[in-house]
XYZ file of C-alpha atoms in Angstrom:
513
model
C -11.843 -6.731 -32.267
C -12.866 -8.118 -28.861
C -12.488 -11.657 -30.157
C -8.980 -10.844 -31.367
C -8.060 -9.313 -28.015
C -9.426 -12.369 -26.168
C -7.385 -14.652 -28.428
C -4.210 -12.623 -27.764
C -4.882 -12.572 -24.005
C -5.449 -16.335 -23.928
C -2.278 -16.927 -25.934
C -0.258 -14.801 -23.512
C -1.727 -16.667 -20.547
C -0.880 -19.992 -22.184
C 2.737 -18.872 -22.725
C 2.969 -17.586 -19.151
C 1.599 -20.824 -17.712
C 4.053 -22.925 -19.743
C 6.987 -20.877 -18.454
C 5.684 -21.241 -14.906
C 5.275 -24.989 -15.265
C 8.831 -25.383 -16.566
C 10.203 -23.181 -13.780
C 8.335 -24.982 -10.971
C 9.122 -28.501 -12.130
C 12.254 -29.774 -10.433
C 14.691 -32.397 -11.680
C 13.151 -34.856 -14.095
C 9.618 -34.363 -12.775
C 6.832 -33.791 -15.258
C 4.403 -32.618 -12.603
C 3.993 -30.033 -9.838
C 2.836 -31.008 -6.364
C 0.188 -29.179 -4.348
C 2.808 -28.626 -1.640
C 5.027 -26.819 -4.144
C 2.176 -24.467 -5.072
C 1.265 -23.804 -1.438
C 4.898 -23.087 -0.587
C 5.156 -20.577 -3.447
C 1.953 -18.850 -2.317
C 3.191 -18.688 1.271
C 6.490 -17.134 0.165
C 4.618 -14.556 -1.894
C 2.901 -13.107 1.177
C -0.607 -14.152 0.122
C -2.525 -16.206 2.693
C -3.533 -19.612 1.347
C -6.963 -18.982 2.928
C -7.377 -15.759 0.945
C -10.905 -15.817 -0.449
C -9.607 -15.139 -3.943
C -7.648 -18.428 -3.958
C -9.437 -20.645 -1.461
C -11.790 -22.387 -3.891
C -9.120 -22.852 -6.551
C -6.701 -24.444 -4.086
C -9.453 -26.640 -2.685
C -9.878 -28.175 -6.136
C -6.271 -29.405 -6.324
C -6.179 -33.183 -6.014
C -2.689 -34.682 -6.009
C 0.047 -33.718 -8.452
C -0.584 -31.538 -11.496
C 0.656 -32.297 -14.991
C 1.009 -29.487 -17.520
C -2.600 -29.739 -18.694
C -4.155 -29.754 -15.226
C -1.775 -26.999 -14.116
C -2.965 -24.877 -17.038
C -6.628 -25.516 -16.168
C -5.931 -24.428 -12.590
C -3.706 -21.400 -13.077
C -5.569 -19.955 -16.065
C -8.509 -19.326 -13.704
C -6.643 -16.811 -11.551
C -4.265 -13.985 -12.421
C -3.490 -13.732 -8.685
C -2.324 -17.354 -8.579
C -0.059 -16.790 -11.580
C 1.371 -13.674 -9.921
C 2.056 -15.633 -6.723
C 3.801 -18.447 -8.551
C 5.893 -16.139 -10.737
C 6.808 -13.703 -7.943
C 5.153 -10.936 -9.943
C 3.298 -9.213 -7.092
C 3.885 -5.602 -6.084
C 6.628 -6.752 -3.673
C 8.306 -9.606 -5.583
C 10.662 -10.855 -2.855
C 8.251 -10.701 0.071
C 10.328 -13.029 2.250
C 13.330 -10.704 2.231
C 11.095 -7.683 2.729
C 9.447 -9.342 5.753
C 12.841 -10.123 7.297
C 13.825 -6.484 6.976
C 10.573 -5.384 8.607
C 11.226 -7.833 11.446
C 14.678 -6.329 12.001
C 13.251 -2.794 12.144
C 10.539 -4.024 14.529
C 13.086 -5.585 16.887
C 15.173 -2.428 16.901
C 12.150 -0.194 17.513
C 10.767 -2.477 20.249
C 13.659 -1.479 22.532
C 12.346 2.107 22.797
C 10.706 2.818 26.159
C 10.064 6.574 25.918
C 6.614 8.163 25.869
C 3.445 7.771 27.904
C -0.098 6.598 27.239
C -2.908 9.129 26.714
C -4.298 9.853 30.169
C -6.997 12.440 29.476
C -9.396 9.651 28.443
C -9.540 7.223 31.426
C -10.074 4.064 29.360
C -7.031 4.805 27.186
C -4.910 5.407 30.280
C -5.434 1.745 31.258
C -4.004 0.253 28.050
C -0.869 -1.857 28.445
C 1.999 0.484 27.436
C 4.102 -2.464 26.234
C 1.780 -3.364 23.375
C 3.530 -3.053 20.014
C 2.445 -4.245 16.591
C 3.291 -3.704 12.946
C 1.090 -4.868 10.087
C 1.591 -4.423 6.374
C -0.861 -5.035 3.547
C -0.046 -4.406 -0.107
C -2.465 -3.499 -2.881
C -2.163 -7.125 -4.062
C -3.169 -8.395 -0.605
C 0.287 -9.522 0.540
C 0.331 -9.357 4.345
C 2.915 -9.442 7.105
C 2.216 -8.825 10.791
C 4.336 -9.017 13.913
C 3.843 -8.316 17.604
C 0.422 -7.712 19.182
C -1.291 -7.420 15.813
C -4.492 -9.212 16.912
C -4.996 -6.923 19.925
C -7.770 -4.413 19.258
C -7.487 -0.676 19.849
C -9.737 2.310 19.134
C -9.357 4.339 15.970
C -9.419 7.695 17.742
C -8.023 10.226 15.224
C -7.164 7.577 12.639
C -10.892 7.538 11.830
C -10.612 11.123 10.501
C -9.441 10.187 6.980
C -12.414 7.828 6.675
C -14.869 10.427 8.008
C -13.478 12.920 5.490
C -13.840 10.390 2.640
C -17.434 9.592 3.654
C -18.329 13.280 3.800
C -16.917 13.823 0.309
C -18.815 10.832 -1.068
C -21.984 12.157 0.566
C -22.002 15.816 -0.523
C -18.941 16.247 -2.767
C -15.547 17.797 -2.056
C -16.695 21.317 -3.005
C -19.485 21.276 -0.421
C -17.218 19.779 2.249
C -14.673 22.531 1.765
C -17.283 25.223 2.072
C -17.175 24.224 5.748
C -13.615 22.887 6.219
C -10.283 24.342 5.076
C -7.270 22.703 3.430
C -4.380 24.129 5.423
C -2.233 22.833 8.324
C -3.104 24.763 11.462
C 0.349 24.839 13.043
C -1.499 24.275 16.336
C -2.474 21.337 18.519
C -5.139 18.953 17.226
C -7.748 20.259 19.688
C -6.884 23.964 19.708
C -9.806 26.385 19.987
C -9.028 28.017 16.660
C -10.506 28.590 13.193
C -8.905 29.842 9.975
C -9.344 33.344 8.541
C -12.597 32.229 6.874
C -14.000 31.083 10.232
C -13.730 27.408 9.256
C -11.772 24.522 10.824
C -8.308 24.478 9.289
C -8.524 20.940 7.847
C -10.364 17.597 8.262
C -7.471 15.949 10.146
C -7.909 17.911 13.399
C -10.775 17.627 15.865
C -12.730 20.650 14.694
C -12.506 19.555 11.053
C -13.525 15.979 11.821
C -16.504 17.175 13.858
C -17.532 19.366 10.921
C -17.180 16.446 8.462
C -19.259 14.295 10.831
C -22.072 16.838 10.555
C -22.174 16.327 6.761
C -22.661 12.534 6.751
C -26.226 11.173 6.338
C -27.801 14.383 7.638
C -31.339 13.085 7.133
C -30.701 9.833 9.019
C -30.931 9.269 12.759
C -27.706 8.753 14.702
C -28.125 4.972 14.924
C -28.402 4.620 11.153
C -25.444 6.977 10.676
C -23.319 4.824 12.930
C -24.428 1.598 11.189
C -23.462 3.203 7.876
C -19.925 4.011 9.090
C -19.487 0.539 10.593
C -20.529 -1.043 7.291
C -17.996 1.061 5.370
C -15.240 0.115 7.813
C -16.105 -3.560 7.302
C -15.936 -3.116 3.529
C -12.465 -1.611 3.857
C -11.016 -4.567 5.792
C -11.851 -7.976 7.264
C -15.298 -7.468 8.863
C -14.344 -9.531 11.918
C -11.589 -7.008 12.700
C -14.129 -4.208 13.273
C -16.040 -3.712 16.533
C -17.144 -0.961 18.927
C -15.788 -0.145 22.392
C -18.695 1.262 24.375
C -16.644 1.956 27.496
C -14.202 4.132 25.543
C -17.146 5.935 23.942
C -18.684 6.704 27.344
C -15.315 7.685 28.765
C -14.592 9.965 25.807
C -17.984 11.656 25.952
C -17.594 12.257 29.659
C -14.230 14.005 29.204
C -15.018 15.947 26.020
C -15.132 19.519 27.319
C -12.707 20.746 24.662
C -14.642 19.101 21.821
C -17.887 20.612 23.117
C -16.139 23.986 23.237
C -14.923 23.555 19.645
C -18.427 22.708 18.440
C -20.028 25.689 20.130
C -17.227 27.959 18.934
C -17.874 26.810 15.352
C -21.607 27.358 15.762
C -20.946 30.850 17.137
C -19.039 31.587 13.910
C -21.761 30.099 11.651
C -19.408 27.390 10.397
C -21.917 24.495 10.468
C -24.542 23.851 7.799
C -27.961 25.191 8.754
C -30.005 23.111 11.235
C -27.033 21.064 12.470
C -27.764 19.262 15.733
C -24.505 19.849 17.624
C -25.066 17.322 20.401
C -25.981 14.568 17.955
C -22.996 15.441 15.758
C -20.636 15.238 18.736
C -22.119 11.915 19.827
C -21.663 10.545 16.330
C -18.049 11.781 16.236
C -17.280 10.158 19.620
C -18.763 6.890 18.353
C -16.560 6.952 15.240
C -13.458 7.511 17.397
C -14.479 4.534 19.567
C -14.695 2.023 16.714
C -12.086 -0.701 17.235
C -9.831 -2.639 14.932
C -6.414 -4.296 15.145
C -3.191 -3.592 13.302
C -4.077 -6.058 10.527
C -7.433 -4.387 9.932
C -5.963 -0.899 9.860
C -3.218 -1.976 7.419
C -5.938 -3.364 5.133
C -7.759 -0.022 5.294
C -4.486 1.655 4.347
C -4.078 -0.748 1.425
C -7.544 0.188 0.124
C -6.544 3.867 0.243
C -3.230 3.026 -1.456
C -5.263 1.198 -4.101
C -7.314 4.325 -4.970
C -10.274 3.241 -2.841
C -10.532 -0.392 -3.949
C -10.256 -3.263 -1.466
C -7.421 -5.622 -2.519
C -9.405 -8.610 -1.243
C -12.908 -8.031 -2.629
C -11.852 -5.786 -5.551
C -14.855 -3.640 -4.613
C -14.574 0.131 -4.990
C -15.426 1.829 -1.695
C -14.302 5.395 -2.488
C -13.794 7.087 -5.845
C -10.360 8.158 -7.076
C -10.781 11.866 -6.422
C -12.020 11.266 -2.879
C -8.904 9.238 -2.083
C -6.583 11.715 -3.780
C -7.994 14.558 -1.675
C -7.755 12.476 1.482
C -4.146 11.408 0.922
C -3.168 14.991 0.086
C -4.449 16.223 3.443
C -3.021 13.231 5.315
C 0.340 14.151 3.783
C 0.206 17.783 4.912
C -1.920 17.601 8.078
C -2.126 14.006 9.320
C 0.520 13.975 12.039
C -0.688 16.858 14.230
C 1.943 19.597 14.488
C 4.673 17.123 13.475
C 3.081 16.922 9.991
C 5.624 19.146 8.248
C 8.629 17.287 9.622
C 7.037 13.915 8.843
C 6.349 15.015 5.252
C 9.936 16.267 4.959
C 11.664 13.190 6.419
C 9.309 10.324 5.527
C 7.415 11.819 2.601
C 4.180 9.776 2.474
C 0.599 10.309 3.718
C 0.002 9.269 7.329
C -2.436 9.727 10.187
C -1.868 9.151 13.887
C -4.225 8.783 16.833
C -3.894 9.030 20.615
C -4.653 5.323 20.989
C -1.117 4.850 19.650
C -2.052 3.925 16.088
C -0.162 5.304 13.108
C -1.579 4.620 9.664
C 0.834 5.149 6.788
C -0.261 4.932 3.135
C 2.254 4.433 0.333
C 0.193 5.086 -2.819
C 0.089 2.255 -5.373
C 1.984 -0.002 -2.951
C 0.677 -0.629 0.546
C -0.861 0.391 3.831
C 1.148 0.094 7.056
C -0.134 0.237 10.618
C 2.216 0.699 13.560
C 0.555 0.536 16.972
C 2.200 1.419 20.270
C 0.286 3.346 22.994
C 3.366 5.248 24.208
C 2.968 8.807 22.855
C 5.287 11.783 22.536
C 4.318 15.259 23.748
C 2.537 15.994 20.450
C 0.352 12.881 20.623
C 2.112 10.636 18.095
C 3.294 7.107 18.809
C 7.009 7.241 19.709
C 7.719 3.791 18.303
C 5.537 4.534 15.289
C 7.599 7.573 14.335
C 10.918 5.765 14.821
C 9.724 2.761 12.805
C 8.780 5.075 9.927
C 12.172 6.796 10.052
C 14.032 3.484 9.850
C 11.766 2.265 7.057
C 12.461 5.428 5.074
C 16.215 4.939 5.526
C 16.044 1.415 4.181
C 13.540 1.820 1.351
C 12.747 4.366 -1.322
C 9.334 5.460 -0.003
C 9.576 9.254 -0.068
C 7.256 10.701 -2.710
C 10.063 12.780 -4.205
C 12.951 10.302 -4.141
C 12.550 9.743 -7.870
C 13.819 13.270 -8.650
C 17.171 13.001 -6.832
C 18.952 12.088 -10.056
C 21.186 9.574 -8.271
C 20.026 6.509 -10.214
C 18.323 5.749 -13.512
C 14.572 6.242 -13.223
C 12.689 3.052 -12.507
C 9.054 2.104 -12.169
C 8.243 2.969 -8.535
C 5.636 0.231 -8.320
C 8.155 -2.515 -8.897
C 11.300 -0.916 -7.513
C 10.548 0.940 -4.248
C 10.369 -2.267 -2.209
C 12.039 -4.534 -4.750
C 14.570 -6.938 -3.260
C 14.980 -8.704 -6.619
C 18.194 -6.932 -7.666
C 19.929 -10.297 -7.401
C 17.431 -11.697 -9.888
C 18.101 -8.845 -12.301
C 21.847 -9.390 -12.054
C 21.377 -13.155 -12.523
C 19.285 -12.497 -15.637
C 21.889 -10.176 -17.119
C 24.717 -12.581 -16.246
C 22.882 -15.507 -17.869
C 22.344 -13.387 -20.987
C 26.073 -12.682 -21.136
C 26.728 -16.429 -21.055
C 24.152 -17.102 -23.763
C 22.112 -19.384 -21.472
C 18.595 -18.985 -22.910
C 17.065 -21.669 -20.642
C 18.321 -19.894 -17.524
C 17.066 -16.538 -18.791
C 13.621 -18.082 -19.383
C 13.523 -19.515 -15.856
C 14.534 -16.228 -14.254
C 11.941 -14.438 -16.376
C 9.265 -16.917 -15.235
C 10.154 -16.117 -11.620
C 9.022 -12.532 -12.183
C 12.123 -10.685 -13.438
C 11.276 -8.801 -16.674
C 13.507 -9.461 -19.666
C 14.016 -5.705 -20.030
C 15.005 -5.154 -16.367
C 17.916 -2.777 -15.815
C 20.743 -2.838 -13.287
C 21.949 0.222 -11.386
C 23.969 1.313 -14.424
C 20.859 1.171 -16.582
C 22.145 -1.845 -18.529
C 19.820 -4.586 -19.751
C 20.400 -8.238 -20.574
C 20.559 -7.148 -24.201
C 23.469 -4.816 -23.451
C 25.509 -7.700 -22.033
C 24.454 -10.200 -24.697
C 25.773 -7.764 -27.312
C 28.955 -7.079 -25.347
C 29.665 -10.830 -25.119
C 28.639 -11.378 -28.765
C 25.960 -13.930 -27.834
C 24.132 -13.818 -31.163
C 21.385 -16.354 -30.347
C 20.694 -14.599 -27.056
C 20.512 -11.228 -28.820
C 18.015 -12.694 -31.274
C 15.962 -14.212 -28.419
C 15.820 -10.961 -26.437
C 15.137 -8.886 -29.535
C 12.305 -11.236 -30.544
C 10.855 -10.778 -27.041
C 10.727 -7.006 -27.469
C 13.699 -5.935 -25.335
C 14.403 -2.431 -26.607
C 17.791 -2.163 -28.419
C 17.707 1.633 -27.957
C 17.742 1.586 -24.143
C 20.513 3.885 -22.906
C 22.727 2.969 -19.958
C 24.132 5.609 -17.621
C 26.877 6.407 -20.139
C 24.438 6.818 -23.003
C 25.337 3.526 -24.713
C 22.658 1.382 -26.362
C 22.851 -2.249 -27.516
C 22.729 -0.901 -31.088
C 25.645 1.477 -30.565
C 27.711 -1.247 -28.851
C 27.135 -3.612 -31.763
C 28.225 -0.910 -34.213
C 31.231 0.200 -32.173
C 32.500 -3.384 -31.983
C 31.685 -4.153 -35.635
C 29.463 -7.106 -34.698
C 27.881 -7.293 -38.157
C 25.618 -10.271 -37.452
C 24.103 -8.423 -34.450
C 23.775 -5.157 -36.368
C 21.825 -7.107 -39.016
C 19.416 -8.401 -36.338
C 18.673 -4.869 -35.210
C 18.529 -3.435 -38.718
C 15.697 -5.797 -39.640
C 13.206 -3.478 -37.921
C 15.076 -0.334 -36.893
C 15.707 2.551 -39.246
C 18.740 3.908 -37.426
C 20.705 0.678 -37.060
């Protein structure tokens, strides 16, 4: 059975590679240049120095004929996805241009002020602004001050929560931390009715989660453990530690000390918890540094159910990530969380360093960094960027139930700028141009793609009585029973128009033709 599956997989790869070769060859050429491949990779949003492709690309010497192209591309599914435009965001160039436009619009905002209760944060340049995006396939786009490092502050809380769950299990964690939004400020001296911190996304909850991580280890080993996990989640060189912020934060931490002692007074901590060591560890976690690119990569790992897009290593298990994203969705934006969930509709976490981490499950992580904060403690530009993004793209978790359009696969459609490709495919099918349909398909547009009316290429091929095209699409498993918005199928159109030769094609394998 495994041998049969391997044979089928290899056959499919061979067919895919042939289509790619035909699509990438231009004019009368019978070869593909290295420059052509590099250009396609660059357009896809994947860095040519990506570790997953670096060795393969290094082995390209000169032009590639069909045989050498097969040898190269059969080694890497990622390379084939890049060349066919079949990544999670197919038209990454257009997507990046739209992000740039939102960035430019948002950059004009001057409202807000930097956090001044921690002296080191008060000295950060208020004009810094960066946006970085990383998809679950590893497509990346960054603009602005994306290489400038900043401290995690509260954006470390989702990671602390995940580490605590991995350490002792979600049940044990939630014996000491609640699930509910507090409706109060992130550092309010308050516990829930069970005398526990309301949730892991506020200071009290994060301090509690910190007390559950590596309890038998000394504080130095605990910190090394967290740093190692951060480096597994993103590019290791993007992670460092800001000792001056740590010292500044510890020196001005009266409220956090008060929270810890208040929790101890109410017997909220596990037995034998060293409060001072726990607080020190928490301050260290908040003082870990990254840049916008690193934080977007962390978001992509969370969007990818805990697996790094770049190393394909699992860092957190599925349930850990699900729990984390659920609480980011309901509690991650301080006491703006409800409005953010209502208007934007995806998990997010902000921090007083000006970072805003947004996770779009199964798609991408986004980091917006601007130190200018609103009165709640969220980045002003970060919030406005998210609002504009939500206006332009279908990112809200519940957009799929509006009933305004035919349901589509959210993975391929939420950020899909390939509608032109779908229309071109359907138009070519109506003209009976099989070669053009094959080329468009090789570029990443599925043969069974639907337009906004729910019509496929097969619908139009039937309508235009393109018999050979109907046979081609039918042989390639385009469903003749797909209903458009009016309830019409290719089969019903063929019957209604008395296209006997097309009805016969469908009747060869369908009982209701």
